[in-house]
Each structure stands twice: as C-alpha cells, then as structure tokens.
Amino acid sequence: MIRIGILGYGNLGKGVEGAVCQNPDMELAAVFTRRSPQGVQVRTKGIPVLGVGELAHMRDAIDVLVLCGGSATDLPVQTPEYAGMYNVVDSFDTHARVPGHFAAVDRAAKAAGKIGIISCGWDPGMFSLNRLYANCILPKGQDYTFWGKGVSQGHSDAVRRIAGVRDCRQYTIPVPEAMEAVRSGQCPKLTTRQKHTRECFVVLEEGADPEKIEREIKEMPNYFADYDTTVHFISQEEMAKEHSRLLHGGCVIRTGTTGTAGEHTHVMEYSLRLDSNPEFTGSVLAACARAAYRMHREGMSGAKTMFDIAPAYLSAEDGETLRKHLL
Amino acid sequence: MIRIGILGYGNLGKGVEGAVCQNPDMELAAVFTRRSPQGVQVRTKGIPVLGVGELAHMRDAIDVLVLCGGSATDLPVQTPEYAGMYNVVDSFDTHARVPGHFAAVDRAAKAAGKIGIISCGWDPGMFSLNRLYANCILPKGQDYTFWGKGVSQGHSDAVRRIAGVRDCRQYTIPVPEAMEAVRSGQCPKLTTRQKHTRECFVVLEEGADPEKIEREIKEMPNYFADYDTTVHFISQEEMAKEHSRLLHGGCVIRTGTTGTAGEHTHVMEYSLRLDSNPEFTGSVLAACARAAYRMHREGMSGAKTMFDIAPAYLSAEDGETLRKHLL
C-alpha cells in the first residue's frame, strides 16, 4: 500500500482524499493542516488530522505527501520545503514562475534523494501532455487551447472584490465558431475576444447600483476588458441552487500537415468535461503520487513534471497487464 | 543528427520518410528493401537504396532502424532480428500476439544493449496512451473506442478477394448516436452493430452479378455479418477520383465518476481526424525513433511500448524549453 499524506484540506485536498479511496493500492495516512487540527473534520473515518509541524516527525509513516495549497503563496514555500523530507506532488500553476519553482524543488529533492512532481492536474497537466505529444508528432502545425465551459475561481474572486457585490460565479465559455474554425484545419488567427466569452452571475448587496457594477465588471482590465462579458444579477438562493458545482473543462487542438506538399491535414483533439474541477485535479494528483512512489523506489530523484513520467508509472497494473488490456 | 534507416518502402515507409524531413534533428541515412534496390525510387534526393542484406554492415551509419513491414509476417521476424543489431521501432498491431512479440524483441534488444519500441502509431499507440492515462486518473469508469470515418485496408482486401470484384474501398463509420450516448456519461452497453457501420465502394469485373456480390459482402463472417453494411457500385474512374485518400481517425472516450456518492461525472475524450493514415503513423514512428535514440544513449535497453516512454523523450527540445512553452 502506498501511504499518502495530504497537506491542506480545502476543495483540492478533499478531491485527493476521494481519489485515494478509489485506488486499491493507496491508503490515506494523515491529513495535515495549518488550521487548528481539532477544527478539521475529514470524511474518511479514522484518519488523523495533524498540525503542519508534525510533518517533521512523520517520515516513516508517509510515502508521498500531496500538497494541496495555492500557487500564489503556499506552494512556492511548501513544495521545496517538504521535497527535502518526502516524495511530493503539487499542482503549481503559475506559469511564469515554473522555472524557479522547478529549480527550487529539484535542489531540495535531489539533496534528500526524493521525487518532487510539480504542476500536475489538467492545465498544467493533461493539457500540457497533449500539447507535447501533438507537437512531437506533427512538427508543422498550430496549437489551440480552449477553456470551459467552466468556473474560473480567479475571475469570480475579482468580481467579489467590487464594492456592492456579495457573491459571484464567473463562467468562461469557448466560442463555438472559433472551435469549429480550428477543427476545420484552417489555422485561424484568433484574438482573445474571438476565443472565449465570459458570463457572470452576481448577487448584489442591498442598495448596490447594478448598472454601475455591470460597467465596473465589463471594464476591468486583464480580467474582462478584452472579452465580451454578460452579467446577470440573481438572488443568493438562486446562486446556491444553480451555481454550486465547480464544473470545468476545455480542449487542446493541434492541426498539422504532412505530405510532399503539405497536402494532408491532421486534427488531434483532447477534451475534458469535468463536473468537479477539484475532484478531477485530485485524481490526477493521486495518479502522480503513485508515479512518485515508484520512481523513488527505482532510485530516481529530483524535480519532475508529467513530461518526465513514463505513463506506465501512473498505473497500479504491471507492464504485461497494461499491454494486454490497454495497448 | 539522428540517422534514420527505413526498412520497407511502401505507404508507411514513405510516411516515415516525410516525417524525418519535417524533423530538423533527424536525417534519412538509407532505405532498405527486399525488392531489387534498382527498382525502388525514393523521394528524398541522394538517399541510398540498399538490399536488406546490407543491414549486416550498416551499424555504424544508422542510429535507429524504423521497420515498416506488415504485422502478419514481416515484423514478427524482422523486429527481433534487427533489435539484435540496431535500435528499432515498429508499428506491430496484432493485439493477441503482442506478448510474444514483446518477449522476442526484449530478449534480442537486451542482449545487444539496444532499444526496441513496438506497437507505435495511433491504435495501438496514441489511443493506447489515452486509454492508459484515462484509466489511471479515473479508476471508476468505462472505456470506449470508436474508429473512423476511415478506410480499413483489411476489410477492403477482404471484399477484393470476392470473385467478380475488381476493386473496393471500405469505410468504417462510427454511429453518431452511440458516440453521443457515451459522451453524455450514461455508460451505455453497446453491441458491435450499435457502434459502427460499414460502407463499401465496389468496382465490378465485367459481367459480375451485383446482387450476388452485395449479398456475399453483407454476409461475410467476422468482417461484415455483425454490422449494418451499405454497398455502392461505382466505376474505376470514380474510385480513382473520390476514394484515393487513406483517411482515418476515431476517438477514445472514458467516462468516470468521483465524489462521495459518485455524483460527479467526467468525460475525457481523445480524437484524431487524419487525412493520411500512413503519413500520421509514420510521424508517430519518427517521434518514437527519437525516443529510442535518446533512451539508448542514457544506457537503457530492451523492448518498450509508448507506455514506457517518458513523453519528453519524444521531443527534440530540452526539458527547460518544454516546461516554458508547453507546460
């Protein structure tokens, strides 16, 4: 059994917990929290909840520590720190800071003889893998990534920070005509506005001015100004009833050509439709935790991404079984 | 530069040749044939065409030999034989015989300190990889593979063997309603007939009886009897004009559930639409040849499938570049 520790028990931590329960070769050993452990109730019965300080004493009880904090401030500190003690897996997704994060985790993990897999999930993660495979197979081509329909936590938070807004759920929606143009192999040049639209469901504070708030949302630089945005005002009851699911998804498409004169066009598409973003991401993290465990057992160490993981390491089955049933 | 040899210069060999030309870190060193070399004209200028016997003397000139023969009789002999002399890559696709083929290649490649990657292409190949990734991420779920719309060489050949048939092109077509049912997450149980239909375009010999031939096709066991098949009789001119492209494709879909009560459904789909099956397969073989070269340089040996290849090995770019541009 692979003994999994989870650090951080928010939506993502709960997603990892659920995934560990689905994998017969894994068991949840402990949940670690920066909050008061007494205040945290985990779903799996009999699992100890420990303060983060206890991680200094749990090396013999945990094979892989899955880090479920945020990319802004948690993971840049936590992943290098705990890669010096455990095999670790994270879902770091701040693209511009990947080189520094990778280097820091690599130093710590190599010094400790551990594996640290960063940026696991679906984007970065499965979408990255599909971009890589498609680029290797079709060097002459063009990549497109569409996100949605799905909830963007960052955009929802940005709207919530506007004075007079009590709650918001923001959906990112790919433009169907843009996706069709890409799938046709035409290699269209698409602006930000042509690729995605945004839709906001907003609950107002009492007395707030809807027209003013709608204008503030639509003109918000970086978040909304470059998009066609629709704003709906709804009640808190409707928000709870209709917009509680953290659904997401999207697709990666590469079109490319082969043939003596480039006369043959190929379209490779990978798409995800997810009812729960954190539960799916947690499921990817669990599979990567298995890979970390197995790569460590084979003597490897250092920072890795999903690019560096032979797919068979993600599976509980042996090579012969995989070749028989999935090849 | 990775020096590539090609054994077998049919459609697939030409596809590999085209792919090598698209990859700036590769060069075609020689084409080997069992035919008379004088009778073979290769598209790339200045490339030697050699008899298969010359492979005994070319080890210093070739880094990876790509085997482009058929799975029925060529590859079971060739891949183990040449894995004892070269890093090799093949597209072996006789599923039931993979264990024996893998074992034979493994023995030869390990003894010679070479890498032998078998069953590269899209199915087996990219479809297998997507089944594997999806199974690792969503252990509770169901796999579906649909093929087409595309030309099945085996089914076209089977019809051509009927007395009175001069030529045939057979298309395998997935049933749209079945694909939609799968995508909805309902996990339908589908019979062979419910998943695919077959369409034959047939040129008759003079005096042949179309009704009799149509009946013979539709009742042919294994090939057509379990499907709804449509037969069209056309002229040789129409065949040449409308049905010369070896298009193919299909999709792999896995749906699975997460959540405390399995209340969240996720749909993972990988699809390919290929204008030229052999050119796309050749492009996968070329990327796998790069992986064979790099894995061999790192001291690995033995038989591998795409399950055993860390995706980064398929790329000409280094890890830092991949993380920057594709992660």
XYZ file of C-alpha atoms in Angstrom:
654
model
C 0.000 0.000 0.000
C 1.191 3.490 -0.872
C 0.713 5.684 2.188
C -0.493 9.147 1.184
C -0.360 12.318 3.248
C -2.400 15.385 2.294
C -1.333 18.891 3.266
C -4.237 21.341 3.055
C -7.842 20.225 3.382
C -9.767 22.533 1.065
C -11.616 21.502 -2.114
C -8.452 20.083 -3.684
C -7.390 18.167 -0.564
C -10.856 16.618 -0.395
C -10.523 15.735 -4.091
C -7.260 13.892 -3.408
C -8.869 12.108 -0.455
C -11.695 10.863 -2.690
C -9.204 9.698 -5.330
C -7.097 7.801 -2.779
C -10.269 5.928 -1.724
C -10.837 4.870 -5.362
C -7.329 3.412 -5.760
C -6.959 -0.002 -4.068
C -3.156 0.275 -3.810
C -3.275 3.522 -1.789
C -4.288 4.483 1.711
C -4.679 7.847 3.356
C -2.230 8.013 6.258
C -2.882 11.526 7.600
C -4.198 14.973 6.773
C -2.048 17.959 7.753
C -3.411 21.416 8.256
C -2.221 24.873 9.198
C -5.523 25.423 10.946
C -6.255 24.009 14.364
C -6.475 20.217 13.782
C -9.413 19.978 16.187
C -11.477 22.149 13.855
C -10.946 19.938 10.783
C -13.324 17.040 10.164
C -12.122 14.620 7.460
C -14.545 12.438 5.519
C -12.535 9.199 5.735
C -13.069 7.569 9.117
C -10.167 7.129 11.497
C -7.701 9.363 9.670
C -5.557 11.500 11.979
C -5.615 15.263 11.419
C -2.311 16.787 12.424
C -0.801 20.227 12.624
C 1.677 21.056 9.893
C 4.503 20.959 12.460
C 4.001 17.190 12.815
C 5.393 16.708 9.295
C 8.844 16.853 10.891
C 8.135 13.505 12.596
C 6.086 11.522 10.060
C 8.680 10.438 7.506
C 8.355 6.763 8.397
C 4.577 6.779 8.050
C 4.118 8.506 4.698
C 5.386 7.543 1.233
C 4.115 10.548 -0.727
C 2.894 13.925 0.513
C 0.360 15.618 -1.769
C 0.477 19.396 -1.432
C -2.956 20.955 -1.869
C -2.198 24.619 -1.185
C -2.435 27.552 -3.574
C 0.131 28.528 -6.193
C 0.355 32.172 -5.139
C 1.929 31.848 -1.708
C 1.646 28.260 -0.355
C 3.364 26.011 -2.885
C 6.421 28.201 -3.630
C 7.364 27.676 0.029
C 5.862 24.267 0.817
C 6.953 22.176 -2.162
C 10.712 22.854 -1.831
C 10.486 22.595 1.960
C 8.768 19.198 2.035
C 10.652 17.819 -1.001
C 13.580 17.785 1.408
C 11.695 15.275 3.570
C 9.116 13.448 1.424
C 8.303 12.482 -2.112
C 5.905 15.294 -3.009
C 3.352 16.137 -5.680
C 1.801 19.543 -6.329
C -0.460 21.337 -8.813
C 1.586 24.539 -9.140
C 0.005 26.530 -11.974
C 1.655 29.976 -12.093
C 3.192 29.535 -15.497
C 5.744 32.347 -15.382
C 7.184 31.052 -12.118
C 7.599 27.408 -13.138
C 11.372 27.654 -13.868
C 12.153 28.994 -10.386
C 9.783 26.567 -8.683
C 11.201 23.603 -10.608
C 14.774 24.608 -9.714
C 13.983 25.027 -6.014
C 12.175 21.674 -5.814
C 14.942 19.986 -7.802
C 17.657 21.154 -5.408
C 15.753 20.054 -2.310
C 14.567 16.722 -3.747
C 17.978 15.756 -5.100
C 19.679 16.565 -1.796
C 17.164 14.342 0.011
C 17.024 11.588 -2.614
C 13.300 12.232 -3.116
C 10.994 12.842 -6.090
C 9.065 16.110 -6.450
C 6.471 16.193 -9.228
C 5.173 19.693 -9.892
C 2.306 21.151 -11.934
C 0.085 18.049 -12.013
C -3.561 18.435 -12.943
C -5.254 19.134 -16.242
C -3.820 22.510 -17.246
C -0.962 22.362 -16.468
C -1.061 18.564 -16.637
C -3.107 16.549 -19.116
C -3.472 19.522 -21.481
C 0.315 20.057 -21.363
C 0.918 16.380 -22.167
C -1.383 16.558 -25.140
C 0.320 19.698 -26.425
C 3.666 17.883 -26.103
C 2.609 14.639 -27.813
C 0.892 16.556 -30.616
C 3.920 18.809 -31.179
C 6.276 15.820 -31.350
C 4.090 14.011 -33.874
C 3.168 16.987 -36.052
C 6.094 19.433 -36.009
C 4.446 21.525 -38.727
C 1.266 22.731 -37.118
C -0.548 25.046 -34.791
C -1.750 24.655 -31.176
C -5.001 25.928 -29.736
C -6.299 25.661 -26.176
C -9.900 26.473 -25.257
C -11.146 26.539 -21.674
C -14.681 25.988 -20.478
C -17.454 25.922 -20.111
C -16.276 26.277 -16.555
C -15.978 28.233 -13.378
C -12.940 30.490 -13.068
C -12.155 30.938 -9.392
C -9.827 33.878 -10.103
C -12.418 35.807 -12.119
C -15.165 35.063 -9.588
C -12.914 36.411 -6.834
C -12.102 39.552 -8.843
C -15.791 40.411 -9.148
C -16.413 39.663 -5.458
C -13.865 42.340 -4.566
C -16.055 45.067 -6.170
C -17.895 47.137 -3.567
C -21.596 46.242 -3.557
C -21.055 42.628 -4.751
C -21.958 39.973 -2.213
C -21.213 36.896 -4.345
C -20.223 35.983 -7.916
C -19.724 32.930 -10.041
C -17.897 33.526 -13.337
C -18.069 31.092 -16.275
C -15.507 31.025 -19.074
C -17.132 29.871 -22.318
C -15.312 28.935 -25.535
C -16.773 30.411 -28.738
C -18.212 27.501 -30.778
C -17.467 29.151 -34.134
C -13.797 29.577 -33.173
C -13.532 25.915 -32.180
C -15.138 24.830 -35.449
C -12.759 27.011 -37.468
C -9.808 25.387 -35.673
C -11.156 21.860 -36.175
C -11.571 22.515 -39.882
C -7.779 22.776 -40.152
C -7.832 26.365 -41.425
C -5.337 27.512 -38.727
C -7.257 30.734 -37.990
C -5.570 33.621 -36.168
C -7.837 34.259 -33.198
C -7.881 37.219 -30.809
C -8.634 36.818 -27.108
C -12.162 38.114 -27.737
C -12.765 35.644 -30.560
C -11.816 32.603 -28.484
C -13.790 32.957 -25.249
C -16.729 34.837 -23.765
C -17.350 35.415 -20.044
C -20.591 35.195 -18.104
C -21.033 36.479 -14.534
C -23.802 35.615 -12.089
C -23.773 38.275 -9.396
C -25.573 38.672 -6.059
C -25.720 42.338 -5.018
C -25.507 43.829 -1.548
C -28.668 45.682 -0.589
C -28.796 49.135 -2.176
C -25.980 48.478 -4.680
C -26.269 50.028 -8.158
C -26.477 47.235 -10.765
C -25.627 49.473 -13.747
C -22.516 50.806 -12.097
C -21.374 47.319 -11.070
C -22.013 45.861 -14.511
C -19.866 48.627 -16.001
C -17.105 48.046 -13.448
C -17.020 44.331 -14.275
C -17.010 44.768 -18.046
C -14.243 47.373 -17.969
C -11.963 45.549 -15.510
C -8.527 45.357 -17.178
C -6.898 41.909 -17.688
C -9.940 40.094 -16.316
C -12.839 41.273 -18.515
C -11.960 44.260 -20.743
C -10.684 42.054 -23.595
C -13.770 39.806 -23.608
C -17.446 40.030 -24.434
C -18.951 39.690 -20.977
C -22.554 39.107 -19.928
C -23.661 39.988 -16.391
C -26.745 38.513 -14.692
C -28.000 39.640 -11.293
C -29.507 36.830 -9.249
C -30.582 36.090 -5.695
C -28.399 34.296 -3.141
C -30.900 31.421 -3.234
C -30.538 31.042 -6.984
C -26.742 31.169 -6.608
C -26.824 28.331 -4.081
C -29.243 26.289 -6.155
C -27.896 26.721 -9.691
C -24.210 27.610 -9.385
C -22.664 25.494 -6.660
C -20.863 22.984 -8.898
C -17.211 23.655 -9.726
C -17.549 22.342 -13.267
C -14.810 22.998 -15.799
C -13.118 21.566 -18.875
C -11.899 22.577 -22.271
C -9.888 21.226 -25.147
C -6.441 21.215 -26.720
C -6.366 21.019 -30.502
C -3.352 20.750 -32.773
C -3.740 20.775 -36.528
C -0.774 19.972 -38.718
C 0.144 18.905 -42.202
C 2.174 16.132 -43.822
C 2.814 15.065 -47.402
C 5.292 16.160 -50.028
C 3.464 19.476 -50.443
C 1.718 19.582 -47.048
C -1.423 18.349 -48.782
C -2.683 16.214 -45.870
C -4.149 17.847 -42.777
C -4.496 16.091 -39.415
C -6.533 17.222 -36.431
C -5.632 15.970 -32.938
C -8.034 16.952 -30.183
C -8.101 16.267 -26.464
C -11.103 17.414 -24.493
C -12.302 17.244 -20.905
C -15.767 17.852 -19.468
C -15.497 17.855 -15.699
C -18.348 18.032 -13.196
C -15.853 18.857 -10.458
C -12.574 20.579 -11.202
C -11.018 19.893 -7.750
C -12.050 16.220 -7.729
C -10.617 15.624 -11.190
C -7.417 17.516 -10.358
C -7.188 15.498 -7.142
C -7.493 12.317 -9.210
C -4.553 13.373 -11.388
C -2.520 14.190 -8.261
C -3.232 10.717 -6.847
C -2.023 9.006 -10.037
C 1.105 11.186 -9.983
C 1.668 10.277 -6.328
C 1.855 6.635 -7.427
C 4.422 7.578 -10.069
C 6.466 9.487 -7.476
C 6.446 6.443 -5.199
C 7.522 4.071 -7.952
C 10.174 6.346 -9.460
C 11.642 6.894 -5.981
C 11.738 3.135 -5.393
C 13.736 2.773 -8.603
C 16.314 5.197 -7.287
C 15.355 8.334 -9.187
C 15.306 11.733 -7.519
C 14.784 15.421 -8.261
C 12.020 17.588 -9.691
C 9.809 16.169 -12.438
C 6.749 17.198 -14.394
C 4.280 14.897 -16.147
C 6.569 15.269 -19.202
C 9.165 13.177 -17.346
C 6.876 10.354 -16.222
C 6.685 7.228 -18.371
C 2.890 6.703 -18.435
C 3.143 3.155 -17.044
C 4.362 4.604 -13.706
C 0.937 6.183 -13.200
C -0.788 2.811 -13.182
C -1.218 0.234 -10.457
C -1.019 -2.549 -13.069
C 2.218 -4.158 -14.292
C 3.520 -3.764 -17.839
C 2.229 -7.121 -19.041
C -1.313 -6.377 -17.878
C -1.239 -2.910 -19.418
C -0.047 -4.261 -22.768
C -2.763 -6.904 -22.687
C -5.705 -4.684 -21.791
C -4.938 -1.142 -22.915
C -2.403 -1.312 -25.773
C 21.639 14.456 -36.123
C 19.774 11.189 -35.573
C 20.485 8.934 -38.535
C 17.351 7.001 -39.520
C 17.153 3.865 -41.627
C 13.853 2.694 -43.115
C 13.177 -0.960 -43.901
C 10.278 -1.337 -46.334
C 9.295 1.414 -48.742
C 5.517 1.130 -49.040
C 2.979 3.720 -47.852
C 4.234 3.560 -44.262
C 7.912 3.792 -45.225
C 7.117 6.860 -47.329
C 5.223 8.290 -44.359
C 8.300 7.872 -42.144
C 10.469 9.471 -44.828
C 8.198 12.519 -44.921
C 8.241 12.775 -41.127
C 12.047 12.579 -40.980
C 12.188 15.524 -43.406
C 9.972 17.573 -41.055
C 12.221 16.980 -38.023
C 15.383 19.133 -38.110
C 17.319 16.829 -35.741
C 16.914 13.779 -37.999
C 18.296 12.680 -41.339
C 17.440 9.770 -43.553
C 20.563 7.603 -43.924
C 19.294 4.799 -46.141
C 16.237 2.902 -47.319
C 16.393 -0.903 -47.235
C 14.212 -3.114 -49.362
C 13.605 -6.793 -50.030
C 12.855 -5.883 -53.615
C 15.585 -5.185 -56.122
C 17.096 -1.847 -54.946
C 17.408 -0.691 -58.559
C 13.618 -0.784 -58.906
C 12.974 1.493 -55.894
C 12.903 5.260 -56.381
C 12.940 7.237 -53.122
C 11.555 10.774 -52.920
C 14.424 12.280 -50.895
C 17.344 13.082 -53.180
C 20.651 11.295 -52.735
C 19.454 8.609 -50.345
C 20.964 5.176 -50.974
C 18.562 2.286 -51.550
C 20.090 -0.958 -50.357
C 19.134 -4.599 -50.285
C 18.072 -5.925 -46.912
C 21.295 -7.970 -46.714
C 23.285 -4.738 -46.371
C 21.842 -4.232 -42.887
C 24.571 -6.560 -41.643
C 27.167 -3.884 -42.497
C 25.461 -0.577 -41.669
C 25.566 -0.462 -37.874
C 27.973 2.480 -37.808
C 25.850 4.551 -40.176
C 22.393 4.220 -38.612
C 21.160 5.167 -35.140
C 17.595 3.876 -35.395
C 16.041 1.498 -37.895
C 12.315 2.020 -38.486
C 10.596 -1.188 -39.550
C 7.759 -0.520 -41.977
C 6.646 -4.042 -42.815
C 3.344 -5.738 -42.037
C 2.315 -7.261 -38.725
C 1.209 -10.589 -40.180
C 4.525 -11.986 -41.379
C 7.208 -9.262 -41.630
C 7.521 -7.732 -38.163
C 7.378 -10.962 -36.101
C 10.645 -11.924 -37.833
C 12.238 -8.550 -38.572
C 11.858 -6.727 -35.278
C 13.595 -9.343 -33.100
C 16.224 -9.937 -35.774
C 17.209 -6.286 -36.191
C 16.799 -5.434 -32.478
C 19.936 -7.525 -32.128
C 21.816 -5.007 -34.293
C 20.021 -1.648 -34.135
C 17.700 0.433 -32.039
C 14.411 -0.368 -33.749
C 10.859 0.957 -33.865
C 7.828 -0.833 -35.303
C 4.041 -0.468 -35.584
C 3.130 -4.073 -34.738
C -0.653 -4.165 -34.345
C -1.737 -7.809 -33.973
C -3.071 -7.452 -30.469
C -3.209 -11.115 -29.488
C 0.436 -11.614 -30.435
C 1.878 -8.624 -28.564
C 3.118 -10.668 -25.545
C 5.186 -12.997 -27.710
C 6.456 -10.196 -29.911
C 7.418 -8.074 -26.898
C 9.281 -11.009 -25.314
C 11.209 -11.834 -28.508
C 12.218 -8.196 -29.065
C 13.122 -7.801 -25.390
C 15.496 -10.774 -25.467
C 17.268 -9.618 -28.616
C 17.468 -5.951 -27.651
C 18.743 -6.633 -24.140
C 21.423 -8.996 -25.434
C 22.603 -6.310 -27.861
C 22.185 -3.351 -25.493
C 19.653 -1.780 -27.864
C 16.138 -0.325 -27.540
C 13.197 -1.868 -29.417
C 9.951 0.112 -29.305
C 6.983 -1.879 -30.587
C 3.388 -1.037 -31.499
C 3.864 2.681 -32.206
C 1.206 4.538 -34.163
C -2.269 5.684 -33.209
C -4.041 2.410 -32.358
C -2.003 0.826 -30.898
C -0.156 3.998 -29.946
C -1.792 7.315 -29.141
C -5.169 5.676 -28.479
C -3.489 3.201 -26.106
C -1.790 6.055 -24.252
C -5.058 7.861 -23.833
C -6.771 4.721 -22.540
C -3.914 4.339 -20.038
C -3.889 7.947 -18.800
C -7.677 7.990 -18.507
C -7.756 4.681 -16.595
C -5.102 5.892 -14.148
C -6.969 9.135 -13.461
C -10.496 7.742 -13.311
C -10.311 4.183 -11.928
C -14.109 4.047 -11.687
C -15.224 4.375 -15.263
C -15.776 2.893 -18.678
C -13.680 2.972 -21.887
C -14.982 3.323 -25.414
C -13.053 3.359 -28.680
C -14.651 4.396 -31.955
C -12.857 4.131 -35.290
C -13.490 6.193 -38.396
C -14.637 7.600 -40.533
C -11.792 5.848 -42.248
C -10.508 3.335 -44.723
C -9.971 -0.192 -43.416
C -7.303 -1.867 -45.511
C -8.195 -5.324 -44.157
C -11.890 -5.020 -44.997
C -11.150 -3.544 -48.434
C -8.861 -6.514 -49.140
C -11.483 -9.000 -47.971
C -14.000 -7.644 -50.477
C -11.386 -7.599 -53.258
C -10.929 -11.344 -52.802
C -14.579 -11.979 -53.853
C -14.823 -13.320 -57.412
C -16.163 -10.591 -59.705
C -14.801 -7.683 -57.648
C -12.113 -5.632 -59.348
C -11.570 -3.043 -56.618
C -13.020 -1.989 -53.279
C -12.613 0.725 -50.708
C -14.271 0.056 -47.339
C -15.058 2.836 -44.842
C -15.650 2.193 -41.137
C -18.069 4.776 -39.737
C -18.868 5.346 -36.058
C -22.568 5.698 -35.208
C -23.129 9.326 -34.095
C -25.934 8.403 -31.664
C -23.668 5.869 -29.931
C -20.909 8.463 -29.541
C -23.368 10.985 -28.122
C -24.716 8.428 -25.644
C -21.166 7.740 -24.469
C -20.302 11.436 -24.198
C -23.400 12.034 -22.086
C -21.813 9.867 -19.373
C -24.640 7.285 -19.414
C -22.154 4.373 -19.829
C -24.315 2.609 -22.429
C -23.748 -1.073 -23.233
C -23.195 -1.113 -26.991
C -23.160 -4.059 -29.383
C -20.784 -4.221 -32.346
C -23.680 -3.239 -34.631
C -24.595 -0.238 -32.491
C -21.081 1.231 -32.534
C -20.045 1.207 -36.201
C -21.495 0.894 -39.689
C -19.562 -0.140 -42.800
C -19.736 1.313 -46.296
C -18.210 -0.351 -49.360
C -17.453 1.242 -52.726
C -17.025 -1.576 -55.222
C -15.853 -1.727 -58.852
C -17.163 -4.875 -60.566
C -15.492 -7.023 -63.173
C -17.403 -7.052 -66.427
C -20.396 -9.399 -66.268
C -20.323 -9.793 -62.487
C -23.667 -10.062 -60.654
C -24.074 -7.079 -58.311
C -26.864 -8.616 -56.231
C -24.894 -11.766 -55.575
C -21.773 -9.795 -54.648
C -23.666 -7.442 -52.374
C -25.097 -10.470 -50.548
C -21.666 -12.087 -50.290
C -20.213 -8.937 -48.754
C -23.007 -8.387 -46.252
C -22.955 -11.981 -45.055
C -19.176 -12.325 -44.743
C -18.484 -13.605 -41.201
C -16.191 -11.567 -38.879
C -15.808 -8.800 -41.457
C -19.383 -7.685 -42.212
C -22.051 -10.029 -40.813
C -22.203 -8.242 -37.438
C -22.567 -4.770 -38.979
C -25.075 -2.781 -40.978
C -23.272 -2.533 -44.300
C -24.047 -0.386 -47.330
C -22.651 -1.344 -50.741
C -22.252 1.092 -53.641
C -21.156 0.034 -57.123
C -19.033 2.629 -58.866
C -16.750 2.954 -61.876
C -12.962 2.642 -61.709
C -12.742 6.327 -62.648
C -14.918 7.343 -59.700
C -12.828 5.117 -57.424
C -9.628 6.837 -58.531
C -11.162 10.293 -58.231
C -13.147 10.047 -54.980
C -11.557 7.289 -52.915
C -7.800 7.508 -53.240
C -7.068 9.112 -49.854
C -6.188 6.811 -46.969
C -8.078 8.898 -44.438
C -8.808 7.535 -40.976
C -9.288 8.536 -37.371
C -11.553 7.901 -34.447
C -11.787 8.622 -30.762
C -11.146 7.180 -27.324
C -13.588 8.223 -24.627
C -13.502 7.384 -20.939
C -16.265 8.478 -18.631
C -15.871 8.082 -14.899
C -17.232 9.304 -11.617
C -15.848 10.870 -8.442
C -17.402 12.279 -5.282
C -18.567 10.723 -2.036
C -21.513 9.095 -3.813
C -20.117 9.098 -7.375
C -22.215 12.192 -8.024
C -19.723 13.888 -10.371
C -19.202 12.594 -13.903
C -16.139 13.384 -16.012
C -15.712 12.820 -19.737
C -12.210 12.506 -21.220
C -12.047 12.315 -24.999
C -9.161 11.997 -27.435
C -9.918 12.198 -31.120
C -7.978 12.106 -34.363
C -9.048 13.118 -37.869
C -6.337 12.046 -40.271
C -6.131 12.806 -43.990
C -3.457 10.149 -44.372
C -3.231 7.182 -42.036
C 0.269 6.067 -43.171
C 1.715 9.587 -43.006
C 0.372 10.148 -39.499
C 1.544 6.707 -38.345
C 4.931 7.441 -39.916
C 5.057 10.681 -37.930
C 4.469 8.781 -34.674
C 7.187 6.284 -35.639
C 9.643 9.130 -36.247
C 8.971 10.656 -32.811
C 9.413 7.211 -31.240
C 12.682 6.764 -33.138
C 13.953 9.896 -31.389
C 12.928 8.398 -28.036
C 14.716 5.134 -28.880
C 17.880 7.059 -29.719
C 17.804 9.088 -26.512
C 16.880 6.197 -24.216
C 19.706 4.137 -25.726
C 22.154 6.993 -25.154
C 21.123 7.015 -21.491
C 22.027 3.355 -21.217
C 18.587 1.770 -21.336
C 17.896 -1.370 -23.346
C 15.175 -3.903 -24.090
C 11.655 -3.842 -25.518
C 9.425 -0.858 -24.807
C 5.999 0.409 -25.800
C 4.801 4.006 -25.717
C 3.653 3.236 -22.143
C 7.331 3.096 -21.142
C 8.457 6.333 -22.794
C 8.555 9.493 -20.697
C 6.891 11.945 -23.122
C 9.851 14.360 -23.046
C 11.976 11.727 -24.850
C 9.771 12.145 -27.930
C 10.715 15.805 -28.300
C 13.752 17.452 -29.841
C 13.534 20.248 -27.234
C 15.157 20.125 -23.799
C 13.181 19.971 -20.559
C 13.501 23.676 -19.800
C 12.132 24.667 -23.197
C 9.268 22.193 -22.936
C 8.289 23.471 -19.494
C 8.399 27.042 -20.764
C 6.356 26.582 -23.919
C 4.094 23.567 -23.487
C 3.505 23.048 -19.747
